[in-house]
PDB file of C-alpha atoms in Angstrom:
ATOM      1  CA  GLY C 253       0.000   0.000   0.000  1.00 52.00           C
ATOM      2  CA  ALA C 254       0.867   3.660   0.210  1.00 63.00           C
ATOM      3  CA  GLN C 255       2.810   3.177   3.439  1.00 69.00           C
ATOM      4  CA  PHE C 256       5.444   1.198   1.506  1.00 69.00           C
ATOM      5  CA  GLU C 257       5.630   3.497  -1.511  1.00 77.00           C
ATOM      6  CA  GLY C 258       9.197   4.195  -2.568  1.00 76.00           C
ATOM      7  CA  LEU C 259      10.704   1.261  -0.674  1.00 76.00           C
ATOM      8  CA  VAL C 260      12.617  -1.425  -2.470  1.00 74.00           C
ATOM      9  CA  PRO C 261      10.938  -4.860  -2.493  1.00 77.00           C
ATOM     10  CA  VAL C 262      13.960  -6.475  -0.774  1.00 78.00           C
ATOM     11  CA  PRO C 263      16.790  -4.974   1.250  1.00 85.00           C
ATOM     12  CA  PRO C 264      20.229  -4.668  -0.346  1.00 89.00           C
ATOM     13  CA  MET C 265      21.568  -8.218  -0.345  1.00 94.00           C
ATOM     14  CA  GLY C 266      24.862  -9.650  -1.444  1.00 96.00           C
ATOM     15  CA  TYR C 267      28.104 -11.359  -0.597  1.00 97.00           C
ATOM     16  CA  SER C 268      30.981  -9.993   1.477  1.00 97.00           C
ATOM     17  CA  THR C 269      34.485 -11.413   1.421  1.00 97.00           C
ATOM     18  CA  ARG C 270      34.951 -10.683   5.148  1.00 96.00           C
ATOM     19  CA  ASN C 271      34.105 -14.001   6.806  1.00 94.00           C
ATOM     20  CA  GLU C 272      35.001 -16.404   4.018  1.00 95.00           C
ATOM     21  CA  LEU C 273      38.220 -14.931   2.653  1.00 95.00           C
ATOM     22  CA  GLU C 274      39.394 -12.504   5.348  1.00 94.00           C
ATOM     23  CA  CYS C 275      42.896 -11.377   4.292  1.00 96.00           C
ATOM     24  CA  LYS C 276      43.295 -14.164   1.727  1.00 97.00           C
ATOM     25  CA  VAL C 277      41.258 -12.110  -0.731  1.00 98.00           C
ATOM     26  CA  THR C 278      42.363 -12.132  -4.380  1.00 98.00           C
ATOM     27  CA  GLU C 279      40.964 -11.159  -7.750  1.00 98.00           C
ATOM     28  CA  GLY C 280      40.473 -14.822  -8.653  1.00 98.00           C
ATOM     29  CA  LYS C 281      38.701 -15.734  -5.417  1.00 98.00           C
ATOM     30  CA  VAL C 282      36.316 -12.777  -5.626  1.00 98.00           C
ATOM     31  CA  THR C 283      35.501 -13.556  -9.250  1.00 98.00           C
ATOM     32  CA  LYS C 284      34.972 -17.229  -8.422  1.00 98.00           C
ATOM     33  CA  ALA C 285      32.620 -16.311  -5.568  1.00 98.00           C
ATOM     34  CA  ALA C 286      30.579 -14.052  -7.863  1.00 98.00           C
ATOM     35  CA  LYS C 287      30.330 -16.761 -10.524  1.00 98.00           C
ATOM     36  CA  THR C 288      29.222 -19.250  -7.877  1.00 98.00           C
ATOM     37  CA  LEU C 289      26.554 -16.879  -6.555  1.00 98.00           C
ATOM     38  CA  LYS C 290      25.197 -16.472 -10.068  1.00 98.00           C
ATOM     39  CA  LYS C 291      25.329 -20.232 -10.788  1.00 98.00           C
ATOM     40  CA  LEU C 292      23.421 -20.950  -7.563  1.00 98.00           C
ATOM     41  CA  GLY C 293      20.657 -18.556  -8.633  1.00 98.00           C
ATOM     42  CA  LEU C 294      21.312 -15.980  -5.938  1.00 97.00           C
ATOM     43  CA  LEU C 295      21.543 -13.095  -8.408  1.00 97.00           C
ATOM     44  CA  ALA C 296      18.087 -14.017  -9.709  1.00 95.00           C
ATOM     45  CA  ALA C 297      16.873 -14.262  -6.099  1.00 94.00           C
ATOM     46  CA  GLY C 298      17.855 -10.656  -5.385  1.00 93.00           C
ATOM     47  CA  TYR C 299      21.483 -10.811  -4.286  1.00 96.00           C
ATOM     48  CA  ARG C 300      22.833  -7.767  -6.096  1.00 96.00           C
ATOM     49  CA  TYR C 301      26.166  -6.946  -4.459  1.00 98.00           C
ATOM     50  CA  VAL C 302      29.615  -8.474  -4.338  1.00 98.00           C
ATOM     51  CA  ASN C 303      31.398  -6.583  -1.572  1.00 98.00           C
ATOM     52  CA  LEU C 304      35.150  -6.582  -1.125  1.00 98.00           C
ATOM     53  CA  ASP C 305      36.043  -6.130   2.540  1.00 97.00           C
ATOM     54  CA  ASP C 306      39.378  -5.316   4.241  1.00 97.00           C
ATOM     55  CA  CYS C 307      42.793  -6.425   2.950  1.00 97.00           C
ATOM     56  CA  TRP C 308      42.361  -5.447  -0.708  1.00 98.00           C
ATOM     57  CA  MET C 309      44.562  -2.369  -0.709  1.00 97.00           C
ATOM     58  CA  ALA C 310      48.284  -1.935  -1.212  1.00 98.00           C
ATOM     59  CA  LYS C 311      50.373  -1.101   1.870  1.00 97.00           C
ATOM     60  CA  GLU C 312      50.966   2.460   0.659  1.00 97.00           C
ATOM     61  CA  ARG C 313      48.990   5.041  -1.293  1.00 97.00           C
ATOM     62  CA  THR C 314      50.200   6.018  -4.760  1.00 97.00           C
ATOM     63  CA  ALA C 315      52.410   9.088  -5.284  1.00 97.00           C
ATOM     64  CA  GLU C 316      49.174  10.947  -6.131  1.00 96.00           C
ATOM     65  CA  GLY C 317      47.692   9.968  -2.754  1.00 97.00           C
ATOM     66  CA  ARG C 318      45.224   7.417  -4.070  1.00 98.00           C
ATOM     67  CA  LEU C 319      44.409   4.009  -2.690  1.00 98.00           C
ATOM     68  CA  GLU C 320      45.272   1.179  -5.026  1.00 97.00           C
ATOM     69  CA  ALA C 321      44.728  -2.553  -5.019  1.00 98.00           C
ATOM     70  CA  ASN C 322      47.417  -4.877  -3.711  1.00 98.00           C
ATOM     71  CA  PRO C 323      49.207  -5.684  -6.984  1.00 98.00           C
ATOM     72  CA  GLN C 324      49.985  -9.282  -6.000  1.00 98.00           C
ATOM     73  CA  ALA C 325      46.367 -10.099  -5.097  1.00 98.00           C
ATOM     74  CA  PHE C 326      44.762  -7.969  -7.826  1.00 98.00           C
ATOM     75  CA  PRO C 327      47.207  -7.978 -10.741  1.00 98.00           C
ATOM     76  CA  ASN C 328      44.703  -6.462 -13.178  1.00 98.00           C
ATOM     77  CA  GLY C 329      43.734  -3.652 -10.790  1.00 97.00           C
ATOM     78  CA  MET C 330      40.471  -2.757  -9.148  1.00 98.00           C
ATOM     79  CA  ALA C 331      38.765  -1.235 -12.199  1.00 98.00           C
ATOM     80  CA  ALA C 332      39.156  -4.539 -14.047  1.00 98.00           C
ATOM     81  CA  LEU C 333      37.729  -6.518 -11.133  1.00 98.00           C
ATOM     82  CA  VAL C 334      34.755  -4.157 -10.842  1.00 98.00           C
ATOM     83  CA  LYS C 335      34.122  -4.440 -14.586  1.00 98.00           C
ATOM     84  CA  GLY C 336      34.219  -8.241 -14.439  1.00 98.00           C
ATOM     85  CA  ILE C 337      31.823  -8.412 -11.488  1.00 98.00           C
ATOM     86  CA  LYS C 338      29.415  -6.021 -13.219  1.00 98.00           C
ATOM     87  CA  GLU C 339      29.573  -8.089 -16.422  1.00 98.00           C
ATOM     88  CA  LEU C 340      28.188 -10.969 -14.345  1.00 98.00           C
ATOM     89  CA  GLY C 341      25.215  -8.751 -13.427  1.00 98.00           C
ATOM     90  CA  PHE C 342      26.211  -7.731  -9.904  1.00 98.00           C
ATOM     91  CA  LYS C 343      26.911  -4.368  -8.342  1.00 98.00           C
ATOM     92  CA  PHE C 344      30.254  -3.910  -6.628  1.00 98.00           C
ATOM     93  CA  GLY C 345      30.952  -2.775  -3.080  1.00 98.00           C
ATOM     94  CA  ILE C 346      34.237  -1.933  -1.403  1.00 98.00           C
ATOM     95  CA  TYR C 347      35.531  -1.343   2.124  1.00 98.00           C
ATOM     96  CA  THR C 348      37.454   1.438   3.791  1.00 98.00           C
ATOM     97  CA  SER C 349      37.718   2.792   7.306  1.00 97.00           C
ATOM     98  CA  ARG C 350      37.036   6.223   8.776  1.00 96.00           C
ATOM     99  CA  GLY C 351      40.298   5.942  10.705  1.00 95.00           C
ATOM    100  CA  PRO C 352      43.865   6.391   9.480  1.00 96.00           C
ATOM    101  CA  THR C 353      44.179   2.629   8.901  1.00 97.00           C
ATOM    102  CA  THR C 354      41.854  -0.296   8.331  1.00 97.00           C
ATOM    103  CA  CYS C 355      41.229  -2.951  10.960  1.00 94.00           C
ATOM    104  CA  VAL C 356      44.343  -4.811   9.739  1.00 96.00           C
ATOM    105  CA  GLY C 357      46.526  -1.708   9.509  1.00 97.00           C
ATOM    106  CA  LEU C 358      46.340  -0.862   5.801  1.00 98.00           C
ATOM    107  CA  PRO C 359      45.779   2.697   4.501  1.00 98.00           C
ATOM    108  CA  ALA C 360      42.267   4.005   5.128  1.00 97.00           C
ATOM    109  CA  SER C 361      40.277   7.131   4.336  1.00 97.00           C
ATOM    110  CA  MET C 362      40.766   9.527   7.265  1.00 97.00           C
ATOM    111  CA  GLY C 363      41.847  12.830   5.756  1.00 97.00           C
ATOM    112  CA  ASN C 364      41.527  11.384   2.249  1.00 97.00           C
ATOM    113  CA  GLU C 365      37.744  11.117   1.938  1.00 97.00           C
ATOM    114  CA  GLU C 366      37.432  13.238  -1.191  1.00 97.00           C
ATOM    115  CA  VAL C 367      40.211  11.541  -3.163  1.00 98.00           C
ATOM    116  CA  ASP C 368      38.993   8.102  -2.051  1.00 98.00           C
ATOM    117  CA  ALA C 369      35.415   8.873  -3.098  1.00 98.00           C
ATOM    118  CA  LYS C 370      36.717   9.941  -6.510  1.00 98.00           C
ATOM    119  CA  THR C 371      38.884   6.821  -6.772  1.00 98.00           C
ATOM    120  CA  PHE C 372      35.962   4.539  -5.912  1.00 98.00           C
ATOM    121  CA  ALA C 373      33.742   6.371  -8.418  1.00 98.00           C
ATOM    122  CA  ASP C 374      36.435   6.106 -11.097  1.00 98.00           C
ATOM    123  CA  TRP C 375      36.524   2.350 -10.543  1.00 98.00           C
ATOM    124  CA  GLY C 376      32.711   2.097 -10.805  1.00 98.00           C
ATOM    125  CA  VAL C 377      32.053   1.151  -7.177  1.00 98.00           C
ATOM    126  CA  ASP C 378      28.342   1.108  -6.268  1.00 98.00           C
ATOM    127  CA  PHE C 379      28.459   0.583  -2.485  1.00 97.00           C
ATOM    128  CA  LEU C 380      30.850   1.638   0.274  1.00 97.00           C
ATOM    129  CA  LYS C 381      31.337  -0.007   3.656  1.00 97.00           C
ATOM    130  CA  ASN C 382      33.027   2.518   5.927  1.00 96.00           C
ATOM    131  CA  ASP C 383      33.719   1.333   9.483  1.00 92.00           C
ATOM    132  CA  PRO C 384      35.433   2.948  12.479  1.00 92.00           C
ATOM    133  CA  CYS C 385      38.745   1.076  12.793  1.00 83.00           C
TER     134      CYS C 385
END
């Protein structure tokens, strides 16, 4: 009825790498998880997001002050991963922290919110998890 007008029929649902992959996250593992979700019918059931949690970033920002993906774990870079996940039909989410470092001590967004927002937008990120580590 009118009381539900404007609400989505299901809440945002998806997969997060946090509990399954923790800091063993890689481009291949994230892609495999997304393909499995699709194969199992979860995309059709309303799971829309593949969310990359902590441990994805390099240990240092670039010379321009941007976050970048760990080159060993994500050899093709974050934009390529986002593109691949979206080609499967999902939206892509990413993690940062409001503090100076993430929960595992990698670079986070404190003092870099504007450049990080631009970086995430440039990559095509649809969802941001921002916690207080």
